[in-house]
């Protein structure tokens, strides 16, 4: 998909953003006043606020990521833009964001409801715009059970359908990784660096686990765990850690004296005989008659003044 660099609408402080986005984002809207829209929506994995971009007519949703370095600015025309971040807008399946509200409604109400009642969020008033995205009315059937009453459709979250849909996403991701020759094994990078050859030790499980990690960035932690079990991925076990030799534990707390260390003062040492084992030569020297002998230290003592 072709991409182009564009500048967003001016912010409240008069600054601008530099963003790389698909060219389709800048297509002229079919209706006046329905151009590209930056808005805050819930991150489907964490539930926290994140920045998204609706293209013209809100038919496509893109997530916005920022690359940031310290001491970076932009020269735009004849001005300097102090916000030196580089933003990237990439398409994202809006069904992931709808899924967040479906699972929440399942926990809170647990009943069939119209979509316009499920996608209600006082903190994020733009969330109903998700229903304007292309094909959302058809793709919603991948993750819900549906009932029609008096000509109106009602929906309820289906875990079974959702896991099947997510598995398809994983399979598609694995295919893309292989088609683009992306290596996901643990030892691939180091082996390639040393030999200079393309060595791929990636197994099918490596690809599935890697794809599962990518998909998990757009779903809740509970659903990620459920998907892992559905994919029959074995649990990763850490290698056994060898028992380290016992060491005295270090602590930031003050060290408490466990005995009286004043007994090691130099004055006390002079009054105590050090008991130690003597070597054979020392024992022989001890038996020598030292009568009339001077200690060697006497030859180095200072002479008494006359």
XYZ file of N, CA and C in Angstrom, residues 33-165:
399
model
N -16.811 17.975 5.848
C -16.593 17.918 7.303
C -16.327 16.526 7.833
N -16.055 15.555 6.951
C -15.788 14.192 7.402
C -14.396 13.743 6.980
N -13.418 14.629 7.153
C -12.041 14.317 6.795
C -11.382 13.442 7.837
N -10.074 13.215 7.722
C -9.342 12.391 8.691
C -9.510 12.933 10.109
N -9.615 12.017 11.066
C -9.890 12.418 12.445
C -8.984 11.664 13.398
N -8.190 12.409 14.152
C -7.418 11.827 15.246
C -8.308 11.783 16.483
N -8.296 10.656 17.167
C -9.148 10.530 18.347
C -8.560 9.525 19.326
N -9.009 9.602 20.550
C -8.584 8.676 21.599
C -9.602 7.549 21.728
N -9.104 6.319 21.711
C -9.931 5.139 21.925
C -9.222 4.226 22.913
N -9.951 3.254 23.403
C -9.344 2.320 24.357
C -8.436 1.323 23.629
N -7.251 1.141 24.161
C -6.400 0.076 23.673
C -7.068 -1.258 24.007
N -7.328 -2.134 23.023
C -8.087 -3.355 23.302
C -7.371 -4.331 24.226
N -6.076 -4.167 24.395
C -5.329 -5.069 25.276
C -5.329 -4.591 26.718
N -5.133 -3.292 26.916
C -5.004 -2.749 28.269
C -6.238 -1.989 28.744
N -7.059 -1.514 27.807
C -8.203 -0.695 28.183
C -7.841 0.761 28.430
N -6.557 1.103 28.289
C -6.116 2.472 28.502
C -6.251 3.295 27.224
N -6.163 4.608 27.360
C -6.308 5.504 26.219
C -5.147 5.349 25.247
N -5.450 5.358 23.966
C -4.450 5.292 22.910
C -4.920 6.156 21.746
N -3.964 6.566 20.917
C -4.274 7.464 19.801
C -4.555 6.660 18.537
N -5.668 7.001 17.883
C -6.061 6.339 16.640
C -6.421 7.403 15.611
N -6.533 6.940 14.371
C -6.854 7.841 13.262
C -7.907 7.189 12.378
N -9.020 7.888 12.193
C -10.025 7.477 11.214
C -9.724 8.192 9.907
N -9.758 7.444 8.801
C -9.536 8.105 7.516
C -10.800 8.860 7.095
N -10.767 9.417 5.911
C -11.929 10.157 5.423
C -13.160 9.258 5.405
N -14.256 9.777 5.877
C -15.536 9.061 5.966
C -15.518 7.952 7.022
N -14.425 7.854 7.799
C -14.323 6.900 8.910
C -14.529 5.452 8.479
N -14.099 5.115 7.271
C -14.249 3.741 6.785
C -13.060 2.864 7.160
N -11.965 3.485 7.589
C -10.778 2.729 7.951
C -10.207 3.275 9.257
N -9.739 2.355 10.112
C -9.149 2.731 11.396
C -7.661 2.442 11.364
N -6.869 3.379 11.862
C -5.420 3.208 11.926
C -4.942 3.518 13.339
N -4.009 2.722 13.811
C -3.403 3.009 15.106
C -2.180 3.881 14.890
N -1.926 4.780 15.819
C -0.843 5.743 15.674
C 0.235 5.441 16.708
N 1.444 5.207 16.225
C 2.601 4.972 17.077
C 3.599 6.099 16.860
N 4.385 6.383 17.890
C 5.337 7.491 17.804
C 6.751 7.000 18.030
N 7.677 7.472 17.196
C 9.103 7.242 17.392
C 9.690 8.518 17.966
N 10.339 8.388 19.117
C 10.772 9.585 19.834
C 12.237 9.469 20.217
N 12.966 10.525 19.973
C 14.352 10.651 20.425
C 14.514 11.986 21.134
N 15.403 12.018 22.093
C 15.653 13.278 22.793
C 16.376 14.254 21.859
N 16.154 15.522 22.094
C 16.836 16.590 21.358
C 16.619 16.446 19.852
N 15.365 16.272 19.471
C 15.028 16.112 18.056
C 13.930 17.109 17.709
N 14.090 17.812 16.576
C 13.103 18.778 16.100
C 12.952 18.620 14.597
N 11.922 19.293 14.064
C 11.661 19.267 12.625
C 11.738 20.687 12.071
N 12.277 20.807 10.860
C 12.201 22.060 10.123
C 11.021 21.935 9.160
N 9.977 22.700 9.390
C 8.780 22.670 8.552
C 8.617 24.066 7.948
N 8.863 24.146 6.636
C 8.818 25.458 5.994
C 9.898 26.358 6.559
N 9.479 27.487 7.090
C 10.412 28.434 7.680
C 10.371 28.406 9.203
N 9.786 27.346 9.755
C 9.647 27.261 11.207
C 10.318 25.996 11.736
N 10.552 26.002 13.036
C 11.117 24.849 13.723
C 10.038 24.249 14.617
N 9.723 22.991 14.369
C 8.738 22.284 15.187
C 9.478 21.564 16.310
N 9.241 22.013 17.560
C 9.982 21.466 18.701
C 9.590 20.024 19.006
N 8.372 19.621 18.672
C 7.966 18.230 18.874
C 8.591 17.392 17.764
N 9.718 16.756 18.052
C 10.467 16.030 17.041
C 10.041 14.589 16.850
N 8.920 14.201 17.396
C 8.460 12.818 17.229
C 8.047 12.538 15.786
N 8.249 11.298 15.370
C 7.797 10.847 14.063
C 6.685 9.835 14.289
N 5.503 10.125 13.768
C 4.331 9.280 13.979
C 4.121 8.360 12.783
N 3.678 7.143 13.086
C 3.350 6.167 12.063
C 1.899 5.745 12.251
N 1.127 5.768 11.173
C -0.273 5.338 11.211
C -0.411 4.081 10.353
N -0.783 2.984 10.992
C -0.913 1.711 10.281
C -2.313 1.150 10.484
N -2.892 0.526 9.461
C -4.253 -0.003 9.580
C -4.354 -1.075 10.662
N -5.469 -1.099 11.351
C -5.737 -2.097 12.384
C -7.182 -2.562 12.213
N -7.424 -3.819 12.503
C -8.780 -4.366 12.389
C -9.639 -3.780 13.515
N -10.673 -3.014 13.191
C -11.509 -2.408 14.240
C -12.250 -3.446 15.079
N -12.304 -4.688 14.585
C -13.002 -5.729 15.334
C -12.315 -6.016 16.662
N -11.007 -5.768 16.737
C -10.301 -5.943 18.003
C -10.837 -4.968 19.063
N -11.103 -3.746 18.650
C -11.613 -2.749 19.596
C -13.059 -3.024 19.959
N -13.843 -3.510 18.987
C -15.221 -3.890 19.285
C -15.241 -5.073 20.247
N -14.299 -5.975 20.080
C -14.204 -7.153 20.940
C -14.030 -6.766 22.404
N -13.299 -5.703 22.660
C -13.105 -5.242 24.032
C -14.449 -4.927 24.686
N -15.322 -4.232 23.966
C -16.620 -3.843 24.535
C -17.570 -5.038 24.624
N -17.440 -5.993 23.703
C -18.281 -7.181 23.766
C -17.965 -8.027 24.996
N -16.677 -8.213 25.278
C -16.304 -8.996 26.461
C -16.690 -8.271 27.744
N -16.588 -6.946 27.727
C -16.991 -6.189 28.913
C -18.494 -6.311 29.145
N -19.279 -6.226 28.070
C -20.731 -6.360 28.199
C -21.109 -7.764 28.666
N -20.353 -8.767 28.225
C -20.620 -10.139 28.646
C -20.414 -10.299 30.151
N -19.387 -9.653 30.682
C -19.120 -9.744 32.118
C -20.144 -8.956 32.940
N -20.582 -7.811 32.404
C -21.468 -6.941 33.172
C -22.944 -7.309 33.019
N -23.394 -7.575 31.802
C -24.811 -7.880 31.578
C -25.048 -9.354 31.220
N -24.206 -9.885 30.346
C -24.345 -11.270 29.950
C -25.610 -11.565 29.164
N -26.056 -10.617 28.349
C -27.281 -10.816 27.576
C -27.108 -10.236 26.179
N -28.070 -10.573 25.289
C -28.060 -10.050 23.931
C -28.442 -8.570 23.945
N -27.679 -7.775 23.191
C -27.934 -6.335 23.120
C -27.644 -5.837 21.707
N -28.237 -4.709 21.322
C -27.864 -4.077 20.053
C -26.441 -3.533 20.148
N -25.738 -3.495 19.043
C -24.356 -3.015 19.046
C -24.249 -1.570 19.513
N -25.224 -0.745 19.142
C -25.143 0.661 19.527
C -25.310 0.856 21.031
N -25.803 -0.169 21.737
C -25.879 -0.114 23.194
C -24.629 -0.708 23.838
N -23.960 -1.584 23.111
C -22.730 -2.184 23.639
C -21.568 -1.211 23.522
N -21.498 -0.515 22.394
C -20.392 0.418 22.173
C -20.759 1.795 22.711
N -20.837 1.877 24.026
C -21.103 3.140 24.719
C -20.006 3.336 25.753
N -19.351 4.486 25.678
C -18.244 4.759 26.594
C -18.183 6.266 26.831
N -18.495 6.675 28.046
C -18.511 8.108 28.351
C -17.117 8.720 28.254
N -16.095 7.954 28.569
C -14.732 8.487 28.524
C -14.209 8.599 27.097
N -14.755 7.781 26.211
C -14.292 7.779 24.814
C -15.512 7.880 23.902
N -16.050 9.067 23.727
C -17.293 9.243 22.958
C -17.164 8.904 21.478
N -15.941 8.710 20.979
C -15.772 8.393 19.551
C -15.909 6.906 19.256
N -16.061 6.070 20.294
C -16.083 4.627 20.047
C -17.234 4.180 19.144
N -18.426 4.820 19.125
C -19.466 4.383 18.168
C -19.046 4.511 16.708
N -18.012 5.311 16.427
C -17.539 5.447 15.044
C -16.952 4.141 14.516
N -16.637 3.230 15.417
C -16.118 1.928 14.977
C -17.127 1.198 14.101
N -18.410 1.452 14.347
C -19.460 0.779 13.579
C -19.554 1.319 12.153
N -18.881 2.443 11.870
C -18.891 3.004 10.526
C -17.806 2.400 9.637
N -16.882 1.666 10.248
C -15.793 1.083 9.463
C -16.344 0.065 8.473
N -15.653 -0.063 7.368
C -16.119 -0.934 6.277
C -16.199 -2.388 6.731
N -17.276 -3.050 6.344
C -17.485 -4.487 6.565
C -17.605 -4.886 8.033
N -17.733 -3.909 8.937
C -17.828 -4.274 10.347
C -19.118 -5.036 10.642
N -20.190 -4.717 9.903
C -21.465 -5.391 10.138
C -21.412 -6.860 9.734
N -20.540 -7.196 8.759
C -20.386 -8.593 8.364
C -19.360 -9.317 9.239
N -18.255 -8.665 9.517
C -17.184 -9.320 10.284
C -17.541 -9.513 11.751
N -18.498 -8.770 12.259
C -18.888 -8.903 13.662
C -19.377 -10.319 13.956
N -19.883 -11.008 12.933
C -20.425 -12.357 13.121
C -19.345 -13.387 13.464
N -18.080 -12.999 13.292
C -16.986 -13.910 13.641
C -16.798 -14.053 15.148
N -17.359 -13.139 15.940
C -17.057 -13.141 17.372
C -18.314 -13.081 18.249
N -19.487 -13.172 17.650
C -20.721 -13.032 18.440
C -21.741 -14.091 18.047
N -22.678 -14.299 18.957
C -23.924 -14.996 18.633
C -24.962 -13.921 18.326
N -25.825 -14.182 17.400
C -26.765 -13.149 16.936
C -28.204 -13.648 17.010
N -29.077 -12.752 17.420
C -30.520 -13.008 17.417
C -31.218 -11.845 16.744
N -32.294 -12.150 16.049
C -33.068 -11.088 15.409
C -34.474 -11.092 15.994
N -34.837 -9.957 16.539
C -36.150 -9.799 17.169
C -36.822 -8.572 16.565
N -37.999 -8.792 15.981
C -38.779 -7.702 15.367
C -37.948 -6.913 14.362
N -37.148 -7.642 13.585
C -36.375 -6.996 12.539
C -35.126 -6.299 13.030
N -34.803 -6.442 14.310
C -33.612 -5.792 14.858
C -32.648 -6.860 15.376
N -31.359 -6.646 15.107
C -30.345 -7.629 15.483
C -29.814 -7.346 16.885
N -29.630 -8.436 17.653
C -29.056 -8.368 18.991
C -27.851 -9.308 19.035
N -26.820 -8.880 19.784
C -25.561 -9.607 19.754
C -25.081 -9.922 21.168
N -24.308 -11.022 21.242
C -23.719 -11.447 22.509
C -22.371 -12.095 22.212
N -21.393 -11.795 23.040
C -20.036 -12.310 22.841
C -20.017 -13.824 22.855
N -19.274 -14.420 21.902
C -19.106 -15.867 21.821
C -17.617 -16.196 21.909
N -17.224 -16.831 22.973
C -15.814 -17.184 23.144
C -15.373 -18.217 22.112
N -16.252 -19.183 21.813
C -15.902 -20.232 20.856
C -15.621 -19.644 19.478
N -16.504 -18.777 18.996
C -16.304 -18.155 17.689
C -15.080 -17.249 17.698
N -14.871 -16.547 18.799
C -13.738 -15.623 18.884
C -12.420 -16.368 18.795
N -12.297 -17.504 19.479
C -11.062 -18.280 19.433
C -10.808 -18.817 18.024
N -11.857 -19.215 17.323
C -11.701 -19.670 15.941
C -11.224 -18.522 15.055
N -11.800 -17.349 15.270
C -11.406 -16.171 14.482
C -9.966 -15.773 14.776
